[in-house]
mmCIF file of C-alpha atoms in Angstrom:
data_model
loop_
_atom_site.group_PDB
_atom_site.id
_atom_site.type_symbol
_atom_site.label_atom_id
_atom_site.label_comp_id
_atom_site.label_asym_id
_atom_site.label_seq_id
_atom_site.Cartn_x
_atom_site.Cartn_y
_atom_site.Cartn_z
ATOM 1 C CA UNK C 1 143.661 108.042 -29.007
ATOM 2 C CA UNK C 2 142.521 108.411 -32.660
ATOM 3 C CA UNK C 3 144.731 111.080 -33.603
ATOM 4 C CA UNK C 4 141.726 113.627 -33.336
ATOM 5 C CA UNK C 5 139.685 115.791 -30.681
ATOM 6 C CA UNK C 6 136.504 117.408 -30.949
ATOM 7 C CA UNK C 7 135.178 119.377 -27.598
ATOM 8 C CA UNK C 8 131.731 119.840 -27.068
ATOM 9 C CA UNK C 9 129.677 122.767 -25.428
ATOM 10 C CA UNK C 10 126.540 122.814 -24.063
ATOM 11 C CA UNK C 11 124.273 125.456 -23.351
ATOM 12 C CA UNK C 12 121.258 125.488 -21.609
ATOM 13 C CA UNK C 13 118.798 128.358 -19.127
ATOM 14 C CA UNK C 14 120.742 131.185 -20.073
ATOM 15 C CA UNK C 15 119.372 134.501 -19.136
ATOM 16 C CA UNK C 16 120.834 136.736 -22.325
ATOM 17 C CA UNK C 17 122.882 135.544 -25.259
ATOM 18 C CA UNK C 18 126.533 134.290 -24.042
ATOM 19 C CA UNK C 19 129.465 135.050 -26.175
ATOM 20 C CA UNK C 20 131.795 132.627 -25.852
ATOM 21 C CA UNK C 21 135.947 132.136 -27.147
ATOM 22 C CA UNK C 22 138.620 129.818 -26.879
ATOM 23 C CA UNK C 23 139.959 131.041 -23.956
ATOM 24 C CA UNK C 24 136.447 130.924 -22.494
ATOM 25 C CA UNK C 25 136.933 127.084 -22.692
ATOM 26 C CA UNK C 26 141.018 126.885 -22.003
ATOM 27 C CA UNK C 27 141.373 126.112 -25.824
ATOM 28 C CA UNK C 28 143.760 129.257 -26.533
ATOM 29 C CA UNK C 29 146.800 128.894 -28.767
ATOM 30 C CA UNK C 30 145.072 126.143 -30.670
ATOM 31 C CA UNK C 31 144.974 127.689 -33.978
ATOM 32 C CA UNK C 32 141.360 128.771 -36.021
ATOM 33 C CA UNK C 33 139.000 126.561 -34.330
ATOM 34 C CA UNK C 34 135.481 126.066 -35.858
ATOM 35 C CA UNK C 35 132.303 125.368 -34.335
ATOM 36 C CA UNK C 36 129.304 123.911 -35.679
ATOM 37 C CA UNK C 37 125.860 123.380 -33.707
ATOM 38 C CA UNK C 38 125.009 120.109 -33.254
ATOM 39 C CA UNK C 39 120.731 118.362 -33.338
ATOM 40 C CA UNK C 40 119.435 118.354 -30.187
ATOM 41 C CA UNK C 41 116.462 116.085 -30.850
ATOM 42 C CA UNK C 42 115.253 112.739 -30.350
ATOM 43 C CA UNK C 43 115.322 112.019 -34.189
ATOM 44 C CA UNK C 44 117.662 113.803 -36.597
ATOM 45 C CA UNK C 45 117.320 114.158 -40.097
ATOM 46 C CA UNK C 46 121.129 113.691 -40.684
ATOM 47 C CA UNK C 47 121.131 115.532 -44.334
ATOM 48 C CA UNK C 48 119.365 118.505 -43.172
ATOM 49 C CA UNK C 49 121.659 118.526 -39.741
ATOM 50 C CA UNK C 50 124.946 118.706 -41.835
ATOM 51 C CA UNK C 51 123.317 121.479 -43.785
ATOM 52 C CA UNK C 52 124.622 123.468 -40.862
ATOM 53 C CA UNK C 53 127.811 125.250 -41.815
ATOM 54 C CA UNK C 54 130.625 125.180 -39.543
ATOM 55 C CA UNK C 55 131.599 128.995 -38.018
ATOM 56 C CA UNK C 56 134.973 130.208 -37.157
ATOM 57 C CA UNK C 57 135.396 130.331 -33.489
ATOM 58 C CA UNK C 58 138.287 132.348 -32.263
ATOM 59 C CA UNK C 59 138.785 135.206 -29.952
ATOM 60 C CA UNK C 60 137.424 137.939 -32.336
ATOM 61 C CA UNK C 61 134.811 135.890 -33.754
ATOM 62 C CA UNK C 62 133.240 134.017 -30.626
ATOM 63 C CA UNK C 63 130.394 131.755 -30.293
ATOM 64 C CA UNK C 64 127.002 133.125 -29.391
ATOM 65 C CA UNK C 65 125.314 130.963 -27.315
ATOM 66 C CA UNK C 66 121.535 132.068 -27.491
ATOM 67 C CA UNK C 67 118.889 133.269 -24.642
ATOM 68 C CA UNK C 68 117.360 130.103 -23.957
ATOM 69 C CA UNK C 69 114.876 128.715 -21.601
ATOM 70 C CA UNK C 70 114.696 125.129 -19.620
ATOM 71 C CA UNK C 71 113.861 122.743 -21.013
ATOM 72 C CA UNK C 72 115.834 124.064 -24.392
ATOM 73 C CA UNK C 73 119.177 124.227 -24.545
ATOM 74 C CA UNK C 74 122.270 123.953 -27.493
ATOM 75 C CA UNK C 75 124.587 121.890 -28.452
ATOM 76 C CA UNK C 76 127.718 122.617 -30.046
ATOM 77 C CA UNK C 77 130.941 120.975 -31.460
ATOM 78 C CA UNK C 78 134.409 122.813 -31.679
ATOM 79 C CA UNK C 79 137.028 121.059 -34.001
ATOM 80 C CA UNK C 80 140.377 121.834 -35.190
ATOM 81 C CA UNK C 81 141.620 121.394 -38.638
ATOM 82 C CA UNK C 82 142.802 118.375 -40.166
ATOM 83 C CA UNK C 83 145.336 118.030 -42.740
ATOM 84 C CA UNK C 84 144.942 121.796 -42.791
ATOM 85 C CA UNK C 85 141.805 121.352 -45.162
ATOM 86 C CA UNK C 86 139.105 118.861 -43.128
ATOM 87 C CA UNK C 87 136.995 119.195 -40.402
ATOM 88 C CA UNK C 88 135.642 115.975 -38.821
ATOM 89 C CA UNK C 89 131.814 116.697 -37.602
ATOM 90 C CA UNK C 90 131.552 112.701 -37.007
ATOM 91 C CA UNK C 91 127.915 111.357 -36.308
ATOM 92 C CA UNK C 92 125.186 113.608 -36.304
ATOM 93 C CA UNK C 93 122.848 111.228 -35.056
ATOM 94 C CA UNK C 94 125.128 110.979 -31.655
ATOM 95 C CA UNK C 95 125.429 112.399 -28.412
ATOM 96 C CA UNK C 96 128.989 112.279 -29.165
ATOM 97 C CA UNK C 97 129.656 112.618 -32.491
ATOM 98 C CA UNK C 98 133.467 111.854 -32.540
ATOM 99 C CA UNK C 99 133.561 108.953 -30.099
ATOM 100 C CA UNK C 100 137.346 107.586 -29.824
ATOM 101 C CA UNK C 101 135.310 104.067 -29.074
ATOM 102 C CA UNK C 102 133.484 104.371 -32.467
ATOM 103 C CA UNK C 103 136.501 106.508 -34.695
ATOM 104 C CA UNK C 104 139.644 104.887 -34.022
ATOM 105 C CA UNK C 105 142.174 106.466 -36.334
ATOM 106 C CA UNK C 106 142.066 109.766 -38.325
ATOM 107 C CA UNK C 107 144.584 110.642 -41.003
ATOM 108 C CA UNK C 108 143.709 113.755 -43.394
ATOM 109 C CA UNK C 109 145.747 115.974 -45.517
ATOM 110 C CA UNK C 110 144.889 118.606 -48.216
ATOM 111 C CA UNK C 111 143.207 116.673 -50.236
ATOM 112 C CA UNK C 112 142.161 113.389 -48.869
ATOM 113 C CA UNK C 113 140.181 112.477 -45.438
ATOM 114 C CA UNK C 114 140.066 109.141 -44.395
ATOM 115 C CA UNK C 115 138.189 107.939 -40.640
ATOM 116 C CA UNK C 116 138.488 103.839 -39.680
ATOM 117 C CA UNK C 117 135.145 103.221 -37.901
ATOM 118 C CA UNK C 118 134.140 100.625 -35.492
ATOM 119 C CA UNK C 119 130.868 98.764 -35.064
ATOM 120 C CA UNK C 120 128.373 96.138 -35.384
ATOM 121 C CA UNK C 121 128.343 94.244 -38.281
ATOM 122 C CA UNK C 122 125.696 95.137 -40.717
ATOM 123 C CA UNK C 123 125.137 98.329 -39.152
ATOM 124 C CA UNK C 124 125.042 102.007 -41.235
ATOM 125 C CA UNK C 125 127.072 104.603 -39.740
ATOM 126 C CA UNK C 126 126.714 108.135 -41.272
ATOM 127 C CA UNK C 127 129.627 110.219 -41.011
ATOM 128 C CA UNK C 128 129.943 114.058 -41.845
ATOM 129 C CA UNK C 129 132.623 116.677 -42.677
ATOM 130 C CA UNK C 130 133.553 119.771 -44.059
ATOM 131 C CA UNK C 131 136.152 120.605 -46.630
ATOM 132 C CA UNK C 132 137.701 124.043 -45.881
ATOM 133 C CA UNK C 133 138.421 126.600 -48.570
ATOM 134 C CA UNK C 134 141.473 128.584 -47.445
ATOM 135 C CA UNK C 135 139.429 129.067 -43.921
ATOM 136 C CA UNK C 136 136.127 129.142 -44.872
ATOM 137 C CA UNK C 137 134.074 125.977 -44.393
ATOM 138 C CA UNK C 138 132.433 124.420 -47.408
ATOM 139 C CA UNK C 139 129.141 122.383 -46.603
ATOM 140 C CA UNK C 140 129.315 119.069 -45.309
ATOM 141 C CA UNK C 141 129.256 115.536 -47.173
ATOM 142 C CA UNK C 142 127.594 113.000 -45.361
ATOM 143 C CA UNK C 143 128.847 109.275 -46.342
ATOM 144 C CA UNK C 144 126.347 106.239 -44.961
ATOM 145 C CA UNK C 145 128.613 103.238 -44.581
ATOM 146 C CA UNK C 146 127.762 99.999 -43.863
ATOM 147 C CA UNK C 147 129.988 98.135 -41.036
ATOM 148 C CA UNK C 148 131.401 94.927 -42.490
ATOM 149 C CA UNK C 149 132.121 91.830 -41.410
ATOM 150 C CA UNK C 150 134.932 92.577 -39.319
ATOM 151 C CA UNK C 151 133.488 95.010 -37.701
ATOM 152 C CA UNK C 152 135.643 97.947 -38.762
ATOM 153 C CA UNK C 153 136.138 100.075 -41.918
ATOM 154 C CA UNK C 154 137.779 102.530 -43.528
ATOM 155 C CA UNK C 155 135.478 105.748 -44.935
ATOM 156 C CA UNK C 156 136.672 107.980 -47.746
ATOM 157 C CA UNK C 157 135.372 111.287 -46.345
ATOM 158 C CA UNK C 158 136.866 112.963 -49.701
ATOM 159 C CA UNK C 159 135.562 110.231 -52.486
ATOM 160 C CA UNK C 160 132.842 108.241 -50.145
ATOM 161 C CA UNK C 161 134.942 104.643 -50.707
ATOM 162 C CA UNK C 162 133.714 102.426 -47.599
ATOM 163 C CA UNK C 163 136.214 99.684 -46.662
ATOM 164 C CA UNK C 164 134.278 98.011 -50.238
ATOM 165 C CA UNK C 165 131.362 98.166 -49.084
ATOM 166 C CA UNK C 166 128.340 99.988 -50.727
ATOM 167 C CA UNK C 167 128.021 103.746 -50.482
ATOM 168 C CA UNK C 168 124.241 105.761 -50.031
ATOM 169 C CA UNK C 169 125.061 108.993 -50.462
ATOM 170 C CA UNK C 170 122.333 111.597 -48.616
#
């Protein structure tokens, strides 16, 4: 793969709010996870979705899924920590956010985050993530890239460089 997973959880016609922890979903012994709820309609503002902060998710501080009727329902990613300091929310816009046929290689460390992105030439692909302070999650950047030529390129998650091509920040 791309050096990176993401899970995703979906929660829908629950009769009371539903704690949830890692070893809820078999993702014990993973470290500090974080979860962060993804937009579940059929157009997303993707500045005001990566307003939402990403939450700690481990045993003591679960994820509360919310009383929720059909046809309603959430949507939530859990990630794990990259480079010890990033955490890779992916494409807001998308089902799946983090989709090893769209991100195909990963590589963070303290300070820098870097994601190589397939696609369409010509196309804008809006990535988010979160820089962590010690554990706490710091709000996301969103860089808008614009696929080149070759169809792949390289986004600068820390400093919003884009393969050469043009930044928009939102």
């Amino acid at each position: 793969g791309n050096g990176y997973r993401a899970d995703l959880v979906l929660g829908f016609h629950l009769t009371r709010d539903t704690p949830i922890t890692p070893a809820d979903l078999h993702l014990s012994g993973q470290g500090t996870l974080y979860a962060v709820p993804l937009p579940t309609g059929e157009e997303v503002d993707v500045k005001e979705a990566a307003g939402a902060r990403p939450q700690v998710f481990t045993q003591l501080s679960p994820l509360v899924l919310s009383r929720s009727s059909w046809p309603s329902f959430q949507y939530w990613q859990i990630m794990r920590p990259l480079g010890g300091a990033w955490l890779l929310v992916g494409e807001l816009a998308k089902w799946v956010p983090s989709s090893p046929s769209r991100i195909t290689k990963v590589e963070a460390d303290g300070e820098h985050l870097t994601v190589t992105v397939r696609g369409a030439p010509g196309e804008s692909v809006s990535l988010a993530a979160a820089k962590l302070e010690g554990s706490q999650p710091q709000p996301a950047v969103v860089r808008t890239c614009t696929v080149p030529a070759g169809g792949v390129m390289v986004v600068g998650m820390h400093d919003g460089a884009c393969s050469g091509e043009r930044t928009v920040f939102v």
